[in-house]
Coordinates of C-alpha atoms in Angstrom, one line a residue:
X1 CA 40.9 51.3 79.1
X2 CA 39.3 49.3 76.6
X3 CA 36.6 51.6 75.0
X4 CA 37.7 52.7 71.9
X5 CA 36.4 56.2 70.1
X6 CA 33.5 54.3 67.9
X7 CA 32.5 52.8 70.7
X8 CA 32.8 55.9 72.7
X9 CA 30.4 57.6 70.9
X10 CA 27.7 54.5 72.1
X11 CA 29.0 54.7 75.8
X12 CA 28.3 58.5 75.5
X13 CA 24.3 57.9 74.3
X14 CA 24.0 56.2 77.7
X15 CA 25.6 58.5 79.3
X16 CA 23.6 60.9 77.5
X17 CA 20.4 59.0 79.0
X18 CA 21.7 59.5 82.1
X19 CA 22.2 63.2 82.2
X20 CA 18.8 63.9 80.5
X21 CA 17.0 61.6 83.2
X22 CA 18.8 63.9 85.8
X23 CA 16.7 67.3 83.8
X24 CA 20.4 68.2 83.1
X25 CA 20.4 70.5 80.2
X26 CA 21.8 70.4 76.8
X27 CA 24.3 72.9 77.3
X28 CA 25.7 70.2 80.1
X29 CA 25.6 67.7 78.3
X30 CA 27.4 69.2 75.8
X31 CA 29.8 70.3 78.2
X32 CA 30.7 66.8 79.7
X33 CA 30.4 65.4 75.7
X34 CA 34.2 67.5 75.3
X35 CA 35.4 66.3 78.5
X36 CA 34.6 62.3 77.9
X37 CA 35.4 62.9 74.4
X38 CA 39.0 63.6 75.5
X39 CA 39.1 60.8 77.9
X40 CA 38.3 58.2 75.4
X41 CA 41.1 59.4 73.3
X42 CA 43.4 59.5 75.9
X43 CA 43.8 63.7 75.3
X44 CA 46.5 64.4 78.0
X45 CA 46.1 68.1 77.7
X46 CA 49.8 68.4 77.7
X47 CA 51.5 71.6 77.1
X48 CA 55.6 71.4 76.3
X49 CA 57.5 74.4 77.4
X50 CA 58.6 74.3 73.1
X51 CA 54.9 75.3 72.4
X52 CA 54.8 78.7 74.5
X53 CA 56.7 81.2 75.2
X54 CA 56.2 83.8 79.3
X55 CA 53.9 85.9 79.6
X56 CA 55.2 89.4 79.8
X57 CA 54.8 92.9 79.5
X58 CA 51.4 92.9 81.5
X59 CA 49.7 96.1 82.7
X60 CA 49.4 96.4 86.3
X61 CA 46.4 97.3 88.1
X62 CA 49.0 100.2 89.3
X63 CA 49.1 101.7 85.8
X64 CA 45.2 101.9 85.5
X65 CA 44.4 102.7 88.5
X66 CA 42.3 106.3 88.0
X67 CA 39.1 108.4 89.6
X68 CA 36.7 107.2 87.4
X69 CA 33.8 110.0 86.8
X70 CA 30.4 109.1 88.4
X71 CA 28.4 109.1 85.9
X72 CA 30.6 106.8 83.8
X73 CA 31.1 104.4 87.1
X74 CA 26.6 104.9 86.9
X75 CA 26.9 103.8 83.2
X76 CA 29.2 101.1 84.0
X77 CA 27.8 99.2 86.8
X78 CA 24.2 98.9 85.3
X79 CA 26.0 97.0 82.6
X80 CA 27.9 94.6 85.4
X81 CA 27.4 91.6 87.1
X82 CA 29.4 90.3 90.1
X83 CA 29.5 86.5 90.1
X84 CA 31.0 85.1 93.4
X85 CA 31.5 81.0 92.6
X86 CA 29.8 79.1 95.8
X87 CA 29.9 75.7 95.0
X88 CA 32.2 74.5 97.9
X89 CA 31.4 72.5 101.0
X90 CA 33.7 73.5 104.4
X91 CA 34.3 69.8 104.5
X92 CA 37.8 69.9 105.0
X93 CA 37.2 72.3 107.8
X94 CA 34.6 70.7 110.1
X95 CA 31.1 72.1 107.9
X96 CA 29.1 70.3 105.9
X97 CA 26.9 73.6 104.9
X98 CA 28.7 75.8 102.0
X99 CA 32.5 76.9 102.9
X100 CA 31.1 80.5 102.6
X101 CA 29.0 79.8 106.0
X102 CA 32.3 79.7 107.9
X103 CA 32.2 82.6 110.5
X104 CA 35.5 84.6 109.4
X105 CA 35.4 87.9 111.3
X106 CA 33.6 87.9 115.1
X107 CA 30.2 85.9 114.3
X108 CA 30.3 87.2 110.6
X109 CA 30.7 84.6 107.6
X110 CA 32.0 85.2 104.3
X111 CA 28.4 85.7 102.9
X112 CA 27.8 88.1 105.2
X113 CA 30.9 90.3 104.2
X114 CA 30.3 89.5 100.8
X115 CA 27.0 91.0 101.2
X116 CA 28.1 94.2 103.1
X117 CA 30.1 94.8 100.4
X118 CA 27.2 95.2 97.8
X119 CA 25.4 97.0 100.8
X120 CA 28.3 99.5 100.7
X121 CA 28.9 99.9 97.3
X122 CA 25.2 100.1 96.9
X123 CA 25.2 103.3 99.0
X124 CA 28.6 104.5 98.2
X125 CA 29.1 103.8 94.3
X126 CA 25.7 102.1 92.8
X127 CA 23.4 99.7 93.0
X128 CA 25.3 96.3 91.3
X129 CA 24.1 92.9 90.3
X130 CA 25.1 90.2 92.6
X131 CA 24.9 86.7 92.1
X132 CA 26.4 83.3 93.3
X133 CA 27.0 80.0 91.3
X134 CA 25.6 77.6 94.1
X135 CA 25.8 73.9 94.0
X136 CA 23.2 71.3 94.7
X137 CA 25.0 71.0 98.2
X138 CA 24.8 75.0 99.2
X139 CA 22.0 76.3 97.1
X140 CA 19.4 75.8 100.0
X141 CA 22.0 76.7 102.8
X142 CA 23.0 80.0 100.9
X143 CA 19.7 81.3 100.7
X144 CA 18.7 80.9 104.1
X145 CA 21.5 82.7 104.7
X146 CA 21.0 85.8 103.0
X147 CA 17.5 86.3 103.8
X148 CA 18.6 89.2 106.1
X149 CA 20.0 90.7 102.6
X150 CA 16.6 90.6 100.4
X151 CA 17.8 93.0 98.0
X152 CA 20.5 90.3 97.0
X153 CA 17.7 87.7 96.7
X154 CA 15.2 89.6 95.3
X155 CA 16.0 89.5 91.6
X156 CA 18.1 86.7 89.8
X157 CA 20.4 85.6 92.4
X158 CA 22.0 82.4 91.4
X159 CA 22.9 79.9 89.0
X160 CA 23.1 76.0 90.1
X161 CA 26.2 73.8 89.0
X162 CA 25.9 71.0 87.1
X163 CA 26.3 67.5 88.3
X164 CA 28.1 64.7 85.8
X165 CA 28.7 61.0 86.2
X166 CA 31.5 59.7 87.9
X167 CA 33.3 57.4 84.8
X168 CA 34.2 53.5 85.8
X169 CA 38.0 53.7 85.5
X170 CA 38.3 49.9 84.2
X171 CA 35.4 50.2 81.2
X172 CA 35.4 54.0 80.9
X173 CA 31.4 53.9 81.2
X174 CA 29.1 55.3 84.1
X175 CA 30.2 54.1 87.4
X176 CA 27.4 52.6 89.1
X177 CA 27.0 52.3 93.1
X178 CA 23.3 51.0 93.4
X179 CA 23.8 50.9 97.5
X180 CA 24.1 55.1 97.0
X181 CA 23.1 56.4 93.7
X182 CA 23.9 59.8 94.6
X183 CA 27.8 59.0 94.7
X184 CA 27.3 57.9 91.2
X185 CA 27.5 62.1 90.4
X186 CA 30.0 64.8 91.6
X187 CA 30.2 68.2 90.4
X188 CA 32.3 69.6 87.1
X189 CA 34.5 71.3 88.6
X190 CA 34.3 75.6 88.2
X191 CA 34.5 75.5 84.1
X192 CA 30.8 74.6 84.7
X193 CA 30.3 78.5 85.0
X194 CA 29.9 78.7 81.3
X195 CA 27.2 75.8 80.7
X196 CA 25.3 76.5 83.9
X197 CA 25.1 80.1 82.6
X198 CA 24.1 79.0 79.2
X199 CA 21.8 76.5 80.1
X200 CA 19.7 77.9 82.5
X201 CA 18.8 80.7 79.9
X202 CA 20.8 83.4 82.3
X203 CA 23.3 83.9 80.1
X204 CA 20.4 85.0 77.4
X205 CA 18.6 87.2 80.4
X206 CA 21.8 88.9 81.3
X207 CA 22.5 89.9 77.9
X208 CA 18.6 90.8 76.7
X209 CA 19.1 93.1 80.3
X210 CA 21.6 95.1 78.5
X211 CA 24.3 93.4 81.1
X212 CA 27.9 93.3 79.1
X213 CA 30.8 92.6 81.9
X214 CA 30.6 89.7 84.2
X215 CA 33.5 89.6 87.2
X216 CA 33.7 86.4 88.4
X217 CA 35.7 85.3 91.8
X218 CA 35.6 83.0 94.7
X219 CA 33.9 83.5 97.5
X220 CA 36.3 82.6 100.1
X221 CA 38.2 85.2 98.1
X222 CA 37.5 88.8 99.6
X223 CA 40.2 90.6 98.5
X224 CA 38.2 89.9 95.5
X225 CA 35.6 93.5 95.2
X226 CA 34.9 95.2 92.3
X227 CA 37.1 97.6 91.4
X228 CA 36.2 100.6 89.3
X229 CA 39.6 100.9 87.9
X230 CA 39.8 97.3 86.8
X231 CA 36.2 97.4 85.5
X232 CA 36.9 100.8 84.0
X233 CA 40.1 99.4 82.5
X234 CA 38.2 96.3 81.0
X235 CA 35.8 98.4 79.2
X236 CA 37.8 100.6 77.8
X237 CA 40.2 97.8 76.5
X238 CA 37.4 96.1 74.7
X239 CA 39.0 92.5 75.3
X240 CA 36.8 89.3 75.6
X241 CA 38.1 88.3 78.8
X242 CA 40.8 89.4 81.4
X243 CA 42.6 87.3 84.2
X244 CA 43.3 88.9 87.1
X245 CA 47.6 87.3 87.9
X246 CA 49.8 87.7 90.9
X247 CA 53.5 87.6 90.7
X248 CA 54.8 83.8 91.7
X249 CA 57.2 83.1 94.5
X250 CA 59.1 80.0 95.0
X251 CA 55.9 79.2 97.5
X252 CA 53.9 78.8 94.3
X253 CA 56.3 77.2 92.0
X254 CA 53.9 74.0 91.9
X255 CA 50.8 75.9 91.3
X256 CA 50.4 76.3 87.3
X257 CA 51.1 79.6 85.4
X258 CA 49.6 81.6 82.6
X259 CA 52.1 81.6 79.6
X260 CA 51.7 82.8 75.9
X261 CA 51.1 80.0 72.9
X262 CA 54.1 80.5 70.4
X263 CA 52.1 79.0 67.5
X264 CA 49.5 82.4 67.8
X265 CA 50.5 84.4 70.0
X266 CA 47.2 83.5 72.2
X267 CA 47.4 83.4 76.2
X268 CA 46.4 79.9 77.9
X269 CA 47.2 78.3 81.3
X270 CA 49.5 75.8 82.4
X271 CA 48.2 73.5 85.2
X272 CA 50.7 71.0 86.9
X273 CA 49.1 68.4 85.3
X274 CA 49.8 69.8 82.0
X275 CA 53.4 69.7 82.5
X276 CA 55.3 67.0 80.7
X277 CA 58.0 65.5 83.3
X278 CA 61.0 66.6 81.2
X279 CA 59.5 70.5 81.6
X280 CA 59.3 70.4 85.3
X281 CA 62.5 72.3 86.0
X282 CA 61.0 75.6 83.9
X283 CA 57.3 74.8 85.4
X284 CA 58.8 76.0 88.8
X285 CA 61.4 78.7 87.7
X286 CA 59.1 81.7 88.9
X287 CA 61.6 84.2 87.6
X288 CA 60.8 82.6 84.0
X289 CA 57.0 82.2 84.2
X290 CA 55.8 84.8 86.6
X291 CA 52.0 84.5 87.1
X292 CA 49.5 82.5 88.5
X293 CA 45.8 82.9 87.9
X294 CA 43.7 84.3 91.0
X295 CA 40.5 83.1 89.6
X296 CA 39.4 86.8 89.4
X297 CA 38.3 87.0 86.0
X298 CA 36.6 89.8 84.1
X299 CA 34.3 88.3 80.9
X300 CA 32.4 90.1 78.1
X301 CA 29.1 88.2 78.1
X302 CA 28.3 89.3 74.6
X303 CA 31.9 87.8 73.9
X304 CA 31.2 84.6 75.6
X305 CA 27.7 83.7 74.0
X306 CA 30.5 84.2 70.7
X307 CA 32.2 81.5 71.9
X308 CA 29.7 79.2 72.6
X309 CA 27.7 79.8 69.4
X310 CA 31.0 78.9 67.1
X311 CA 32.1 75.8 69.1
X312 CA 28.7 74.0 69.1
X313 CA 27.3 75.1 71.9
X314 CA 30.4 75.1 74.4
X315 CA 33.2 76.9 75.8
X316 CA 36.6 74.7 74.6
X317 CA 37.9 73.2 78.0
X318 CA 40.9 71.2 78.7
X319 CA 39.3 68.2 80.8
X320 CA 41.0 67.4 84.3
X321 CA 41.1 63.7 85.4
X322 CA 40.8 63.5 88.9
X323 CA 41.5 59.4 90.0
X324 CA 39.2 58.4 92.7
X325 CA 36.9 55.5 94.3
X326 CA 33.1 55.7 93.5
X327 CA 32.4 55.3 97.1
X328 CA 35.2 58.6 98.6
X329 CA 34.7 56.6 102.0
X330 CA 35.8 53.1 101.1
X331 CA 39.2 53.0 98.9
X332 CA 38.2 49.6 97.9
X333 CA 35.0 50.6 96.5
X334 CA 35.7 50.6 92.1
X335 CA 38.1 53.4 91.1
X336 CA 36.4 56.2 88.7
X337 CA 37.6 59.1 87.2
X338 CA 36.1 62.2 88.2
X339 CA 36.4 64.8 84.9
X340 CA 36.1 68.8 85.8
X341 CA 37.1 71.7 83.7
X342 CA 38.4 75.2 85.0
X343 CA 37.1 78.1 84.0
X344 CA 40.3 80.3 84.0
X345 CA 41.3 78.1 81.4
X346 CA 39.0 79.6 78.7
X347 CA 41.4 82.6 78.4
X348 CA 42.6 80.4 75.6
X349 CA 38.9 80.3 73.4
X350 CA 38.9 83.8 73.7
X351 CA 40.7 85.8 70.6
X352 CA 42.7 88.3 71.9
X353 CA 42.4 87.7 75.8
X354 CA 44.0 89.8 78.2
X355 CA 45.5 89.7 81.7
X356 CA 46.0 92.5 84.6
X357 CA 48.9 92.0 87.3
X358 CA 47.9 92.7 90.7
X359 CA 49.1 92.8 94.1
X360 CA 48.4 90.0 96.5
X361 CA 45.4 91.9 98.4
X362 CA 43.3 90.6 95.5
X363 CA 43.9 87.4 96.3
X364 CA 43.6 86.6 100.0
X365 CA 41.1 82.7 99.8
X366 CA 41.2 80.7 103.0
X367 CA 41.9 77.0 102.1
X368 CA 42.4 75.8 106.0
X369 CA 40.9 76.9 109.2

């Protein structure tokens, strides 16, 4: 690529442009700024197996588990939100509506078990904030859906992902596909939890609401309920964020692993893209590095804004470069890279981040039909 970093910094005005044309806000902007940024530089994100050391020695949810008193579970939950991450189309099986419209059970879809299970905790625990991350593809769709559950749409139920520019793979600048505009954006990619909450001044209302402890999951994911012992657990252990990990078996030995930075003693994850070729062989030895990330993660929103307010305004991200072709229907159209960040990844921008082993019923998504 032939844009060097001066230069970059140009490249990014327009992109800049772009994104402010689009009523994107600063916080996404700022967001995709660290992403391109690490393009341009040609930032592999690589992690050596030299540079960490496994994970071990994690508590298990089996070890906390306890009856937690009612009025501490009371006290709790009116400091809680559950975030379910809705962003996906059922493209790859057969819907082009949100992948959480797919019937699962009889005629019921995963939104409407997702939303029995706040109707039963409601009644059986307490009442509990629920809210969805949408996209610009399911935000519409999704709330159609839940009009039968107004008590979930009544308040602040969701947050809408970000878009960014698809980059020109050949000049590193926005691609540009003036037949269809639209395919000229895609989304960011899950990390874009942290900007879309910051940006769209939830964040700020979550916190000014007295709301301390966010748990996050996928919504094709429902093993994933909130748990009093884990939310109990959390609290009491005062860290700034907490990854829910399963135990790897050689089925998952290409899916990437959490691991602990020698230099701080700080826990990050290691995606398969992050894995220099020489370090392959101890990528995949699941007896070495034994978790994977479920995506169920429990963050300290008072923690979080932390973060953002020391690192100008973002969450540190390692950027993911996803090769593609502007137009996804016609593989001649000009290849593009498509940047997205993870959001399990910020367990390393949190000081002192924790993680919680549990068994596989917390992790049951559905990836084909």
């Amino acid at each position: 690529p032939n844009v060097v970093a001066p230069e970059g910094a140009v490249v990014f005005e327009e992109i800049r442009k772009l994104m402010e044309d689009e009523k994107l806000s600063e916080s996404a902007i700022r967001a995709f700024k660290q992403a391109y940024e690490a393009l341009v530089r040609g930032d592999d994100g690589m992690i050596s197996e030299m540079s960490i050391t496994p994970a071990e020695d994690l508590p298990t949810l089996a070890d906390v588990k306890t009856e937690v008193a009612d009025d501490k579970i009371q006290a709790l939950l009116e400091k809680t939100v559950v975030m379910k991450l809705n962003g996906g189309l059922g493209t790859g099986m057969g819907l082009e509506k949100a992948k959480s419209l797919l019937t699962v059970k009889g005629s019921k879809t995963f939104l409407d078990l997702i939303a029995s299970q706040v109707e039963w905790f409601a009644k059986n625990k307490g009442k509990v904030r629920q809210m969805f991350m949408n996209s610009f593809s399911t935000s519409a769709d999704t709330k159609d859906a839940l009009k039968a559950h107004k008590e979930i749409i009544a308040g602040d139920w969701e947050v809408v992902q970000n878009k960014v520019p698809k980059i020109d793979a050949a000049t590193l600048r926005p691609a540009k596909l003036p037949s269809n505009p639209a395919k000229e954006w895609c989304p960011p990619g899950h990390g874009d939890l942290y900007p879309s909450l910051a940006g769209s001044g939830m964040l700020k209302k979550l916190l000014d609401a007295g709301v301390k402890y966010m748990f996050v999951s996928n919504s094709d994911n429902l093993g994933a309920t909130l748990d009093m012992s884990l939310l109990n657990f959390f609290a009491d252990s005062d860290k700034p964020f907490m990854m829910e990990v399963c135990e790897r078996t050689p089925a998952d030995n290409k899916g990437g692993h959490l691991a602990v930075r020698k230099q701080d003693g700080q826990l990050l994850l290691r995606e398969s893209a992050q894995c220099p070729d020489a370090d392959e062989e101890a990528f995949q030895d699941v007896t070495r590095h034994k978790y994977f990330n479920t995506n169920n993660l429990w963050i300290r929103l008072d923690k979080l804004q932390e973060v953002i307010d020391k690192h100008d305004g973002v969450v540190p991200l390692p950027m993911i470069k996803n090769s593609k072709t502007v137009d996804p229907g016609d593989g001649d159209s000009a290849k593009v890279f498509q940047l997205e960040t993870a959001m399990g990844a910020a367990i390393e921008s949190f000081a002192g981040a924790g993680a919680i082993v549990v068994g596989r019923e917390r992790f049951a998504p559905v990836k084909t039909c």
